[in-house]
Structures are given as C-alpha cells and as structure tokens.
JSON list of C-alpha atoms in Angstrom, two decimals:
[
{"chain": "A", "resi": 1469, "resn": "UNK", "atom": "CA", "xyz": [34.44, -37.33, -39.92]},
{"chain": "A", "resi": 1470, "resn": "UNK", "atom": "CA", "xyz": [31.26, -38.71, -40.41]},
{"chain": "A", "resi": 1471, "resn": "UNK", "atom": "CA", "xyz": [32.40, -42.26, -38.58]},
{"chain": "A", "resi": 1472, "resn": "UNK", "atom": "CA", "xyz": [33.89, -40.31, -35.62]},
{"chain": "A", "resi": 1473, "resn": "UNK", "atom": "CA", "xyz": [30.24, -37.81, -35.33]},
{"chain": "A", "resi": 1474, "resn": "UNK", "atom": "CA", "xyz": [28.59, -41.44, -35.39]},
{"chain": "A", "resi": 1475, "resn": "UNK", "atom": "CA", "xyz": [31.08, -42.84, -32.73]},
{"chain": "A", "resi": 1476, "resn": "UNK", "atom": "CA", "xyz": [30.83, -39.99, -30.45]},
{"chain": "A", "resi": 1477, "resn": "UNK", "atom": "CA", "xyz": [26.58, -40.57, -30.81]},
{"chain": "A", "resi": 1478, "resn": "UNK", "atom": "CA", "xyz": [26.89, -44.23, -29.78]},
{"chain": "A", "resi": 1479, "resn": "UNK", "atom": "CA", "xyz": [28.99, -43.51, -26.86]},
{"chain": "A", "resi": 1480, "resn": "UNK", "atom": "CA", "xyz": [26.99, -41.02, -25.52]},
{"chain": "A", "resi": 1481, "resn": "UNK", "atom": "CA", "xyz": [24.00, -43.04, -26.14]},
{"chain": "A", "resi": 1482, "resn": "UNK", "atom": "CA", "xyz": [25.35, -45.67, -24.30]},
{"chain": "A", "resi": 1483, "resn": "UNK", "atom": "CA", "xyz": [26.61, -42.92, -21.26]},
{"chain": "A", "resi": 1484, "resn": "UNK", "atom": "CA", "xyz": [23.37, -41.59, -21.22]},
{"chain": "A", "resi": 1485, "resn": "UNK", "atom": "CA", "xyz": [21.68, -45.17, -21.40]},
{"chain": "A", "resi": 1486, "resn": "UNK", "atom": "CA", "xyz": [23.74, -46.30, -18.11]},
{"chain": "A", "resi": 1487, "resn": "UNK", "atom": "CA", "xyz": [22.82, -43.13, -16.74]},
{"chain": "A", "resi": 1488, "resn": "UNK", "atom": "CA", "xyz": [19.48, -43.18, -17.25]},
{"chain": "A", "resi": 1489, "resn": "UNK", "atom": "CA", "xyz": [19.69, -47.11, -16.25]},
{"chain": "A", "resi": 1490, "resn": "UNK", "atom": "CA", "xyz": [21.79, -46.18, -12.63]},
{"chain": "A", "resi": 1491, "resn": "UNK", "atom": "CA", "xyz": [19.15, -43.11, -11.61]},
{"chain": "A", "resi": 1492, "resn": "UNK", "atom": "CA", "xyz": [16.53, -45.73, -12.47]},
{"chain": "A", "resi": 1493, "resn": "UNK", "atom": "CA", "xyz": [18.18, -48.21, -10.08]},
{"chain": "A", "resi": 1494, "resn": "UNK", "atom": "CA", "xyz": [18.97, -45.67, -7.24]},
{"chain": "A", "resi": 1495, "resn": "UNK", "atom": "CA", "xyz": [15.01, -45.01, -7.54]},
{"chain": "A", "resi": 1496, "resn": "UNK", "atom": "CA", "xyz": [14.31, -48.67, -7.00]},
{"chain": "A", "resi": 1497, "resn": "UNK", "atom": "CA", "xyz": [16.33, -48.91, -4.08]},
{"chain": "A", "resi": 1498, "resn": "UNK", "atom": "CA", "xyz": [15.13, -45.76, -2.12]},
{"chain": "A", "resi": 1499, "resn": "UNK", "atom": "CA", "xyz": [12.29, -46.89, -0.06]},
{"chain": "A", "resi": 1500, "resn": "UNK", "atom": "CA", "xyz": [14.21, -50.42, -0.09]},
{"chain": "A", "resi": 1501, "resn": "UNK", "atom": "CA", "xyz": [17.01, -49.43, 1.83]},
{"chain": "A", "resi": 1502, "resn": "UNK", "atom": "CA", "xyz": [19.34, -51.95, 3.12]},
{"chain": "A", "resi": 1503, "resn": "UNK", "atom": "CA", "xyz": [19.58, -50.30, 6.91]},
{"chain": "A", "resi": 1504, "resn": "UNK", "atom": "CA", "xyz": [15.43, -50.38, 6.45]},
{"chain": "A", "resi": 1505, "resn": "UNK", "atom": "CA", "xyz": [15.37, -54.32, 6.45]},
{"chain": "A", "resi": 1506, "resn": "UNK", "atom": "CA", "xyz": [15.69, -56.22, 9.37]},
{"chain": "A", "resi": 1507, "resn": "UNK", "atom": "CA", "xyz": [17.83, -59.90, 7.53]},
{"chain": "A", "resi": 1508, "resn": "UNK", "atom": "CA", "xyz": [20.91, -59.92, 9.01]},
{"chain": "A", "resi": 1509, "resn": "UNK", "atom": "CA", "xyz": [20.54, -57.82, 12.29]},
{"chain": "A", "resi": 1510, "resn": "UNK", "atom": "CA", "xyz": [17.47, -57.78, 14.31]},
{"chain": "A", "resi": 1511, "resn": "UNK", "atom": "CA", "xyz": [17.32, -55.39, 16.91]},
{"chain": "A", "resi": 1512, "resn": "UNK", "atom": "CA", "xyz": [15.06, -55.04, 19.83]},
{"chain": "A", "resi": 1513, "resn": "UNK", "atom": "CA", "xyz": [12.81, -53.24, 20.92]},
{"chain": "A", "resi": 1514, "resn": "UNK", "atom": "CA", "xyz": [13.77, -50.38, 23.32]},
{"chain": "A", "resi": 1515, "resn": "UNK", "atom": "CA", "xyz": [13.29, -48.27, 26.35]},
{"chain": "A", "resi": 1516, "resn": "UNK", "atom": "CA", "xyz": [11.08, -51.44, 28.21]},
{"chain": "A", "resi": 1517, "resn": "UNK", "atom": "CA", "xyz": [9.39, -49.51, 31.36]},
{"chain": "A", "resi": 1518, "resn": "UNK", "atom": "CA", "xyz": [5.89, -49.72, 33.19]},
{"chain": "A", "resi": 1519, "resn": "UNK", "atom": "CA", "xyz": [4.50, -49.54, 36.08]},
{"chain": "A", "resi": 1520, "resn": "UNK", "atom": "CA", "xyz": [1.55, -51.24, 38.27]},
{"chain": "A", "resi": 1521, "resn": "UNK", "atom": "CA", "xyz": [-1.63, -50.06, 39.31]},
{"chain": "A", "resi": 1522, "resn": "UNK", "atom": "CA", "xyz": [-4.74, -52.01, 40.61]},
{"chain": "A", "resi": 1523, "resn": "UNK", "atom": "CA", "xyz": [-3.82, -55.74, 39.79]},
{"chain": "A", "resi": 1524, "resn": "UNK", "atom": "CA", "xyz": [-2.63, -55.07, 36.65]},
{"chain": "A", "resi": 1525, "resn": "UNK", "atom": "CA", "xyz": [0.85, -54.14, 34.80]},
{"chain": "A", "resi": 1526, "resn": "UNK", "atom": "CA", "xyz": [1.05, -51.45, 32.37]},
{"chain": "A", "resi": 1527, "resn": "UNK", "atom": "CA", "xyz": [3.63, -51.89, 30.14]},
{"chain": "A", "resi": 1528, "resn": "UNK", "atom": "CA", "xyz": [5.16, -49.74, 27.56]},
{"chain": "A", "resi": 1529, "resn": "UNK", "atom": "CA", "xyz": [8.09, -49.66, 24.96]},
{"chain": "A", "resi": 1530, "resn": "UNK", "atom": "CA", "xyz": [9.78, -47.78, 21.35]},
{"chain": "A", "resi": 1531, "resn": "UNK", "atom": "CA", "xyz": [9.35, -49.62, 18.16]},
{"chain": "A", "resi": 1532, "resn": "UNK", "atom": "CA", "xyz": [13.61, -50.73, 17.27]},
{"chain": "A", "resi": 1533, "resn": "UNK", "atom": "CA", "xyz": [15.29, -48.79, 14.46]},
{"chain": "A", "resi": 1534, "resn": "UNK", "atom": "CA", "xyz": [18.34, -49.20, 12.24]},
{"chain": "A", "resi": 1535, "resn": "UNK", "atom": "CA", "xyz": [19.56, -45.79, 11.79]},
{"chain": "A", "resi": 1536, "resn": "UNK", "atom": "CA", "xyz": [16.68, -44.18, 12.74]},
{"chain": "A", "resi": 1537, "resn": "UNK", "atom": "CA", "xyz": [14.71, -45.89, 10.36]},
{"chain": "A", "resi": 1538, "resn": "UNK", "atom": "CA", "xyz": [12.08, -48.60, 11.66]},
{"chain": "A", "resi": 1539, "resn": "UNK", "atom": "CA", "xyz": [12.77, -52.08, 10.24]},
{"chain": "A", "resi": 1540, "resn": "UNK", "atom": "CA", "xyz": [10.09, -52.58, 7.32]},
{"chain": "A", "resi": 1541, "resn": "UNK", "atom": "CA", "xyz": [9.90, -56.37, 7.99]},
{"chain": "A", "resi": 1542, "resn": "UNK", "atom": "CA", "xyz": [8.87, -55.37, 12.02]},
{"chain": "A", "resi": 1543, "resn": "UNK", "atom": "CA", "xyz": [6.27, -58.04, 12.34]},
{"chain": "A", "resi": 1544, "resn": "UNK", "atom": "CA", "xyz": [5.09, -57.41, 16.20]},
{"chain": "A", "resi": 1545, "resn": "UNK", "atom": "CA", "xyz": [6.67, -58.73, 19.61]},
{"chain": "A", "resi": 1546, "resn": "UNK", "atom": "CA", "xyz": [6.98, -60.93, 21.47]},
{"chain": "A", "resi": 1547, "resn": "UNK", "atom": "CA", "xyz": [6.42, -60.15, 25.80]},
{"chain": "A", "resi": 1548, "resn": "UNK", "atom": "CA", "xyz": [8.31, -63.09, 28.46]},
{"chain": "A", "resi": 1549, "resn": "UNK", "atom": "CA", "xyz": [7.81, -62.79, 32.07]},
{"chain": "A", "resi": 1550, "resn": "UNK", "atom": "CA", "xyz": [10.05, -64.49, 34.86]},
{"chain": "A", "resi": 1551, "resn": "UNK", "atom": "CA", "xyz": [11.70, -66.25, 31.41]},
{"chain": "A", "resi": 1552, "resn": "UNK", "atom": "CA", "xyz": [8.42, -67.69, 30.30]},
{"chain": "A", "resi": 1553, "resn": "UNK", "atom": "CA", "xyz": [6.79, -66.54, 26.73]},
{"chain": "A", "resi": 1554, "resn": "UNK", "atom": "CA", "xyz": [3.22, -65.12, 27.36]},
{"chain": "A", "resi": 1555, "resn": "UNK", "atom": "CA", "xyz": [1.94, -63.14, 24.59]},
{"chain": "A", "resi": 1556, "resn": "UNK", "atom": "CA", "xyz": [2.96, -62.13, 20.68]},
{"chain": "A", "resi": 1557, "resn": "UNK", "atom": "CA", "xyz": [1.87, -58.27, 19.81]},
{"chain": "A", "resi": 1558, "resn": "UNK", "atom": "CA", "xyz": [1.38, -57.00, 16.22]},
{"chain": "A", "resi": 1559, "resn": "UNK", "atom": "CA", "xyz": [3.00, -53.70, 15.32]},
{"chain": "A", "resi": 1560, "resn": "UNK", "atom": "CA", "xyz": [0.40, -51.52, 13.87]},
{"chain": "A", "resi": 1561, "resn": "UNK", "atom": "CA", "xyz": [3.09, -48.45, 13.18]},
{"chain": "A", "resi": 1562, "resn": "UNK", "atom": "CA", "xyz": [2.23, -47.06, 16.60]},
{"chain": "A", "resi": 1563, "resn": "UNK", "atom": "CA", "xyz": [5.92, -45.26, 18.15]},
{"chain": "A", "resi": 1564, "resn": "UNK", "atom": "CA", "xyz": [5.40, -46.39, 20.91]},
{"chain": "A", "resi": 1565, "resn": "UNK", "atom": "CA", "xyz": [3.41, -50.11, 22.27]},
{"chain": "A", "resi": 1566, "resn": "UNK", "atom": "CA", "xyz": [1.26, -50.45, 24.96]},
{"chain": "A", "resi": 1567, "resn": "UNK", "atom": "CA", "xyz": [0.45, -53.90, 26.87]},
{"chain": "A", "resi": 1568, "resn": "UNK", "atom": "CA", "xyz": [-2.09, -54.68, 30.01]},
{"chain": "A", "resi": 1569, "resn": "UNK", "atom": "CA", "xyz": [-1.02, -57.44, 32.22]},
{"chain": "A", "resi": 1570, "resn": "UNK", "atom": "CA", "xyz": [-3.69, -58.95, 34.36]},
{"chain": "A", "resi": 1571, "resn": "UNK", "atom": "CA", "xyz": [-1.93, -60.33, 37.48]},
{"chain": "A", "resi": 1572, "resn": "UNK", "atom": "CA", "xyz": [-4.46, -63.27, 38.81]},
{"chain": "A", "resi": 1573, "resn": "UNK", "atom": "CA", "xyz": [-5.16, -62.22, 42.16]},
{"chain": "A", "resi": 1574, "resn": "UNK", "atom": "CA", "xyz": [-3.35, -65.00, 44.07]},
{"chain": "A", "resi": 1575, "resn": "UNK", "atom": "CA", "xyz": [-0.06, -64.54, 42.01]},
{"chain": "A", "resi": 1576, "resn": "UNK", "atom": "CA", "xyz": [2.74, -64.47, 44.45]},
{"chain": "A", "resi": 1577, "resn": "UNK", "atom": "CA", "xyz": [5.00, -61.74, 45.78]},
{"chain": "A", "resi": 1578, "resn": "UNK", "atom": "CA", "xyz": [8.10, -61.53, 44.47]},
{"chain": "A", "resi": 1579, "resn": "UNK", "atom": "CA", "xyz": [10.39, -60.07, 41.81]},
{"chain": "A", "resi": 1580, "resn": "UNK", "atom": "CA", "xyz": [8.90, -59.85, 38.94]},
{"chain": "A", "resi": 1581, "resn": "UNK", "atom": "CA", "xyz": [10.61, -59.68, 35.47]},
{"chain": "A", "resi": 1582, "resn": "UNK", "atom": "CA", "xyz": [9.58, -58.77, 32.20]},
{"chain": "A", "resi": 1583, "resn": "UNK", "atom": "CA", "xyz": [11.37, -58.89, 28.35]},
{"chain": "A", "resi": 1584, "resn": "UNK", "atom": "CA", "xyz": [10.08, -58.12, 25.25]},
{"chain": "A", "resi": 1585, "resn": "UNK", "atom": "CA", "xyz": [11.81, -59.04, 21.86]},
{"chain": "A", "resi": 1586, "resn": "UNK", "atom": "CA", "xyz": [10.89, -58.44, 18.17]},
{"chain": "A", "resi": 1587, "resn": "UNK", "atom": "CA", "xyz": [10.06, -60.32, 15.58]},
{"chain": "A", "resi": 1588, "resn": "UNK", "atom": "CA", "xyz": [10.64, -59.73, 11.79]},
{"chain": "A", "resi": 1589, "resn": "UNK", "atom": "CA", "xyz": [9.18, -61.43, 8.51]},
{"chain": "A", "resi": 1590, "resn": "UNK", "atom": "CA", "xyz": [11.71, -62.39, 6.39]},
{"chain": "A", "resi": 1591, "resn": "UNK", "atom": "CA", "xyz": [10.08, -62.50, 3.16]},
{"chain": "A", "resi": 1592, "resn": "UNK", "atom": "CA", "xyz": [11.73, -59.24, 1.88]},
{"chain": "A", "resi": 1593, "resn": "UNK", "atom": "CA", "xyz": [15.19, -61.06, 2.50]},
{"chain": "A", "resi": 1594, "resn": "UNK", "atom": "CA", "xyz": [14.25, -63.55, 0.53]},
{"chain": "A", "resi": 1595, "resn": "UNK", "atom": "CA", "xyz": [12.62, -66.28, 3.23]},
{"chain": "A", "resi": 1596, "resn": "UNK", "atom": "CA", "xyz": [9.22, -65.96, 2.78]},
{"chain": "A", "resi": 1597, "resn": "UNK", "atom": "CA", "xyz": [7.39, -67.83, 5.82]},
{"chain": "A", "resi": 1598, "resn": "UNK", "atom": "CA", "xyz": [10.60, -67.88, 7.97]},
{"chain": "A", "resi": 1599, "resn": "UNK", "atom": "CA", "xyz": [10.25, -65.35, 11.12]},
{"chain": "A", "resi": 1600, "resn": "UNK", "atom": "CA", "xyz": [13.64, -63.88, 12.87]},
{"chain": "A", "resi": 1601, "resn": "UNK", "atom": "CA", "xyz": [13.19, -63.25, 16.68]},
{"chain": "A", "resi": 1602, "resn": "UNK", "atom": "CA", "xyz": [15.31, -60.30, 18.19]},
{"chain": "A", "resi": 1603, "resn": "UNK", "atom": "CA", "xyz": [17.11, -60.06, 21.36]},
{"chain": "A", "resi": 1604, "resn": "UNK", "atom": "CA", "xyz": [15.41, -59.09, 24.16]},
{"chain": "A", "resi": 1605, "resn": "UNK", "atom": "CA", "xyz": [14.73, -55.94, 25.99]},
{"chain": "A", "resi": 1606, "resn": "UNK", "atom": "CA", "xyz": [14.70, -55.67, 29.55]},
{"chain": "A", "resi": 1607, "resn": "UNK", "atom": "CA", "xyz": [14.41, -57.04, 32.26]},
{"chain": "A", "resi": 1608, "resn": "UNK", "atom": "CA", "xyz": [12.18, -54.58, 33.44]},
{"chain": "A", "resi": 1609, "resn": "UNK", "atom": "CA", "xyz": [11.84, -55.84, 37.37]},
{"chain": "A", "resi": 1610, "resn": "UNK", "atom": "CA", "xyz": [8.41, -55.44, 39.86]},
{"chain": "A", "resi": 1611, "resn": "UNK", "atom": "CA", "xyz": [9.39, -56.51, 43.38]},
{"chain": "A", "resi": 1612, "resn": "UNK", "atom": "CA", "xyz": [6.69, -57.45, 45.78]},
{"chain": "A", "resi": 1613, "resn": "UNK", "atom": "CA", "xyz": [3.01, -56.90, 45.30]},
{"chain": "A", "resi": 1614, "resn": "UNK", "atom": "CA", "xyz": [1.54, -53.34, 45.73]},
{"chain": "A", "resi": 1615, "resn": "UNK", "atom": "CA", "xyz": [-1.65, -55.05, 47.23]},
{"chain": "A", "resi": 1616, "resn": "UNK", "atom": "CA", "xyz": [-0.62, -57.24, 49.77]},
{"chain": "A", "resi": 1617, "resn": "UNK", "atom": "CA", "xyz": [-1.84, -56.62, 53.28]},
{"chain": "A", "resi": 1618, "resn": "UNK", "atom": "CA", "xyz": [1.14, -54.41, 55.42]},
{"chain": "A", "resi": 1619, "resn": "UNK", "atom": "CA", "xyz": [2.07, -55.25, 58.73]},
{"chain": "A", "resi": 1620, "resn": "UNK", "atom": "CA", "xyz": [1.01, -54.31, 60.78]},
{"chain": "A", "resi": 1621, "resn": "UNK", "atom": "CA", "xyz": [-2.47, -56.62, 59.69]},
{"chain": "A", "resi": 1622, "resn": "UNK", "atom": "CA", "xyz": [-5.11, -57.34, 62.06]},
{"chain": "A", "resi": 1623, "resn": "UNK", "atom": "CA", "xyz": [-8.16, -59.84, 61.86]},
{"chain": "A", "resi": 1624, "resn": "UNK", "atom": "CA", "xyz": [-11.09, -59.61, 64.87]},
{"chain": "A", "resi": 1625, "resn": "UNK", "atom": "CA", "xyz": [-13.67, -61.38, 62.61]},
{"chain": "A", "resi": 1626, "resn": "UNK", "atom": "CA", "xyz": [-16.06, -58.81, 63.58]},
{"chain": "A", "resi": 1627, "resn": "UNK", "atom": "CA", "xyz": [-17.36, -59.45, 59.97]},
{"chain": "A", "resi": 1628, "resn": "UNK", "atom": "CA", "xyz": [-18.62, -63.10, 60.78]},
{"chain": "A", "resi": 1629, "resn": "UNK", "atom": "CA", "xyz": [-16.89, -64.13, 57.56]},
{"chain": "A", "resi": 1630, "resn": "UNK", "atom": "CA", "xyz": [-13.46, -64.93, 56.12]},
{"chain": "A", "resi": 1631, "resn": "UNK", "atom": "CA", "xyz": [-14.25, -63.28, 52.77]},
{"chain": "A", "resi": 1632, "resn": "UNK", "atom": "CA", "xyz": [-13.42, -59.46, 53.19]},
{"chain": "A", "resi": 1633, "resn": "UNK", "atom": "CA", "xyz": [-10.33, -60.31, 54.29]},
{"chain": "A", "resi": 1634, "resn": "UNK", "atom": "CA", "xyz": [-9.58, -62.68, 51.65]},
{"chain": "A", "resi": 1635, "resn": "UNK", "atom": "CA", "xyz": [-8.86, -66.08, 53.94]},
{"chain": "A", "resi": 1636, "resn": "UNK", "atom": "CA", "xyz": [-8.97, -69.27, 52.02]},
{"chain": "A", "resi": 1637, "resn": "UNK", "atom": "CA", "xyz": [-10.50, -71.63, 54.29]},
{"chain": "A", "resi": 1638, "resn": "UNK", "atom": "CA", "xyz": [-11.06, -75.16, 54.17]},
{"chain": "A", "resi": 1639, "resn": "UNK", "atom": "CA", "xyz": [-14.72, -76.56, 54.60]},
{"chain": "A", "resi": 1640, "resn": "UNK", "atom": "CA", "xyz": [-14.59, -76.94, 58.44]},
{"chain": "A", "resi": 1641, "resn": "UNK", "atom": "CA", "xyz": [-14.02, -74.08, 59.63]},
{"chain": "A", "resi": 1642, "resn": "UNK", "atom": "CA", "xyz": [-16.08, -70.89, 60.18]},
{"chain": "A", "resi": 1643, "resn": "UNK", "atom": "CA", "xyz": [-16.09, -67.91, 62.20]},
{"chain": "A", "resi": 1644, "resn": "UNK", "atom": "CA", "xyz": [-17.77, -68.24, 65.51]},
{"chain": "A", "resi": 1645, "resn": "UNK", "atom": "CA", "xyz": [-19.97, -65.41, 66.80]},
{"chain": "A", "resi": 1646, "resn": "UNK", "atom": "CA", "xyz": [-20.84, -66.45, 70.39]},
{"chain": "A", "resi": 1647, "resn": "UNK", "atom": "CA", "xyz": [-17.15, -67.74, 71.02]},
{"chain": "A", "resi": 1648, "resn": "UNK", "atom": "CA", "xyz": [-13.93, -66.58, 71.66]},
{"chain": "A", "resi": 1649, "resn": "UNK", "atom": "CA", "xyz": [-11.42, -64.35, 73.73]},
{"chain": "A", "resi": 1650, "resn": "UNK", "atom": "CA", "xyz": [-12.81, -61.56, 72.87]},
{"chain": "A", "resi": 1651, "resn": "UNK", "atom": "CA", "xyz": [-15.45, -62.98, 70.27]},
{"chain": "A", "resi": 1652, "resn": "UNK", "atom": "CA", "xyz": [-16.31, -63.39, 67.50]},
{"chain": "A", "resi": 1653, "resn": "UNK", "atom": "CA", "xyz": [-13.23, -66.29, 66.86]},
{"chain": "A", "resi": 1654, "resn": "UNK", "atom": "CA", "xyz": [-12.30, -68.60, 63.88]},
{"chain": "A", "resi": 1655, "resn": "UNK", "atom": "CA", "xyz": [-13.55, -71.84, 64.67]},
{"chain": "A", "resi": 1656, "resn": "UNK", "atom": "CA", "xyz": [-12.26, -75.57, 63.44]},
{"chain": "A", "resi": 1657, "resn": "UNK", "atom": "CA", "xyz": [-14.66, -78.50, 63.70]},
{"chain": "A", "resi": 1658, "resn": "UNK", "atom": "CA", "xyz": [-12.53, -81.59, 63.73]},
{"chain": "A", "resi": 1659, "resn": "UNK", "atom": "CA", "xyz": [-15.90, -83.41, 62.41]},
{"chain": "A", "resi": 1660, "resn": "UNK", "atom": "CA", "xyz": [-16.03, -86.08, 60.46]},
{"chain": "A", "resi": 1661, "resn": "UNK", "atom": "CA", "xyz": [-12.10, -85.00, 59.60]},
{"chain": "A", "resi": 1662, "resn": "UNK", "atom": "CA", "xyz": [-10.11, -85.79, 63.77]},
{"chain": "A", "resi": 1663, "resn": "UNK", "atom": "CA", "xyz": [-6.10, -85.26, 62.21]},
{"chain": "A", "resi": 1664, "resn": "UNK", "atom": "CA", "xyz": [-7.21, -81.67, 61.83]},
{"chain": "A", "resi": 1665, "resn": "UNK", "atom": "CA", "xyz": [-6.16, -81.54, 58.28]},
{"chain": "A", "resi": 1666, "resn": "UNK", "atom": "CA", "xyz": [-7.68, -78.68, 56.61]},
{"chain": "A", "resi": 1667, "resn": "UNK", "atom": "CA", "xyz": [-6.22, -75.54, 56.60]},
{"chain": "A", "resi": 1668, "resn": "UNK", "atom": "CA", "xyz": [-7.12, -71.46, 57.11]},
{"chain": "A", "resi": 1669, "resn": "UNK", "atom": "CA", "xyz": [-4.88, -69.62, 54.95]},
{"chain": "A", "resi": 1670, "resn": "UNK", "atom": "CA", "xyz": [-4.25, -65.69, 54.57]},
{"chain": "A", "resi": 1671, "resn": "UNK", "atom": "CA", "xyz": [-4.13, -63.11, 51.88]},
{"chain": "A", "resi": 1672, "resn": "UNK", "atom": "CA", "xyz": [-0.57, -62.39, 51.32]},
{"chain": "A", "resi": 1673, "resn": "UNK", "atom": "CA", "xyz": [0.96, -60.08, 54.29]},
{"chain": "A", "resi": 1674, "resn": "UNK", "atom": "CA", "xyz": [3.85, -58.13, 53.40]},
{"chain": "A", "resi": 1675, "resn": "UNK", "atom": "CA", "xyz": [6.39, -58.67, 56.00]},
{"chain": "A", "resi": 1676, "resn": "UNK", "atom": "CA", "xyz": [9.72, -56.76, 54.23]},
{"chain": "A", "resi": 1677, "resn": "UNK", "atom": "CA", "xyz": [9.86, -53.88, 56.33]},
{"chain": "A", "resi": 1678, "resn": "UNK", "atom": "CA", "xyz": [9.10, -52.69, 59.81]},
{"chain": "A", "resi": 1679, "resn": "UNK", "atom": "CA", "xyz": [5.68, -50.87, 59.30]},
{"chain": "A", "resi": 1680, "resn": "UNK", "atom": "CA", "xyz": [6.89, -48.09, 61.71]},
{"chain": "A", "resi": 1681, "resn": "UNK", "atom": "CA", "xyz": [10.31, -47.34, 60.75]},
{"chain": "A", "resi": 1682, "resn": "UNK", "atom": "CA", "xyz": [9.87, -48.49, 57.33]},
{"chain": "A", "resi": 1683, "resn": "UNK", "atom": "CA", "xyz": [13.75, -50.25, 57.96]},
{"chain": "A", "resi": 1684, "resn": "UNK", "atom": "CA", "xyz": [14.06, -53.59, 55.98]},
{"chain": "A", "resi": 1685, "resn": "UNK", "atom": "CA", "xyz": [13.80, -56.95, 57.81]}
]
C-alpha cells in the first residue's frame, strides 16, 4: 500500500510538474505570438491615400497587421515614387503615418505615382542585422499639376519683367517697354549671340481640357 500511496505521489508530482512547466510556457509565449512577428510573411502597409495642396503632397497610410495584431518587428517604411526609392520612415507606434512631399517647383506634369512598403527587423526570427522589405502599397496616382497655369493664359508684359509669370529666359532677352504691338513686348538681342540660340521658356500651361467647356483635348 505504502509503494502504490508513493507511486500515485510521484505521478502526480510529475502531472503537476508538466503542468506547472506548460502554463509556464504558454506565459512565455503570450506577448510572443507567432501571428505578432513579421519572419515569414511581411505584409504591407495599407490604405495608401493623400492628396496635394500648395506644392506639396500629403501623404497618409495604416500601420500592416497580422490578425489584427501589428507586427512587433515593424521597423518603419519605406516611400517610392514613379518606381524610384525616396525616403525610409521609422514607425514610432503611431496608427496611422503621415509624410510631406515637397514637389520642386519645376517638376513636370504628369501622372504621378506613389508606393510605400514596410520593413521589418529580423532579429526576433533569429537574423539579427538582416532587414525584410514588404510588398508594396499603392500606387496611389496624382495626374497633372494643380498649379500649372490654365488655358486660357495670357502674358502683356505690363509688368516689365518675366519673373511674376515665372518665364525662364535666357540672358538676351528682356521685356521692352517703349516697343511693341501694343507695348510693352519681349525683346531678343541677337548680340554678340546672331544664330538666335537662347531661349524664352514658360511656366507650365495646362493644355488637357478646353477651359470653357471643361471637355478633354
């Protein structure tokens, strides 16, 4: 009797020991989900959209998820425009990520395209240093440039200068108050350069649409 009391107290030593030991391990593993670390699926970010406002491109997006649950590894993102890598972001926890574009002021008109992918450290998967780039999200297209001159555009050079209406002009030519048909007129002197090889150049002039009917060319 006494064997088979001591028997029963070893086994349920050892139940309660493995237990204790598998509650221990489900505790470990809680805030270490598997669906919570980005190492064999890396997904993007989503919901890319934005708009444009004064020369500049305001740009938003969500932070990815697996599950619900954001990727702990989320290292930051990465932006593209027209295909072409242009700036990494860090992920600070923020729901949602914000991003400025400054569009130089001479950048053409066009369609515009933008992508954003993430990126994930891969140190908790056992990688430390290596870096896992997600697919991207996007595009998120800007055609044409809000700030380009409409037809239709008009130029009298009644200012005397070819800077308000943003002309890029070569060093021979000026605007001529006394001359023209009606004056003031935009005059070239062929001096010392006689092939006439310098050039008067506009802003941008957006020529898409009939400015009366608004119908597309």
């Amino acid at each position: 009797m006494e064997y088979k009391s001591l028997s029963k107290l070893i086994v349920l030593i050892i139940f309660l020991g493995l237990l204790q030991g598998y509650i221990f391990a489900q505790d470990i593993q809680l805030p270490l989900k598997a669906d919570s670390i980005a190492c064999d699926t890396f997904p993007p970010p989503r919901w890319l959209d934005g708009y444009t406002s004064n020369y500049i491109h305001h740009l938003w997006w969500l932070k990815p998820e697996i599950d619900a649950i954001t990727p702990i590894n989320l290292l930051g993102y990465k932006l593209y425009l027209n295909g072409d890598s242009i700036d990494q972001i860090l992920f600070f926890g923020e729901d949602t990520s914000h991003y400025f574009d400054t569009i130089d002021f001479w950048f053409p008109p066009g369609f515009i395209e933008y992508h954003v992918s993430a990126l994930y450290e891969q140190s908790p998967c056992g990688l430390p240093g290596a870096i896992e780039e997600s697919s991207l999200e996007g595009p998120l297209g800007i055609y044409g440039y809000p700030e380009a001159f409409i037809m239709t555009f008009i130029e009298d050079w009644n200012t005397g200068s070819f800077d308000p209406n943003l002309w890029i002009a070569d060093e021979y030519w000026y605007v001529n108050g006394p001359y023209g048909h009606p004056y003031p007129c935009a005059t070239y002197s062929n001096f010392p350069d006689s092939a006439y090889r310098q050039s008067l150049i506009s802003y941008w002039i957006n020529t898409t649409s009939n400015p009366i009917s608004g119908t597309q060319y």
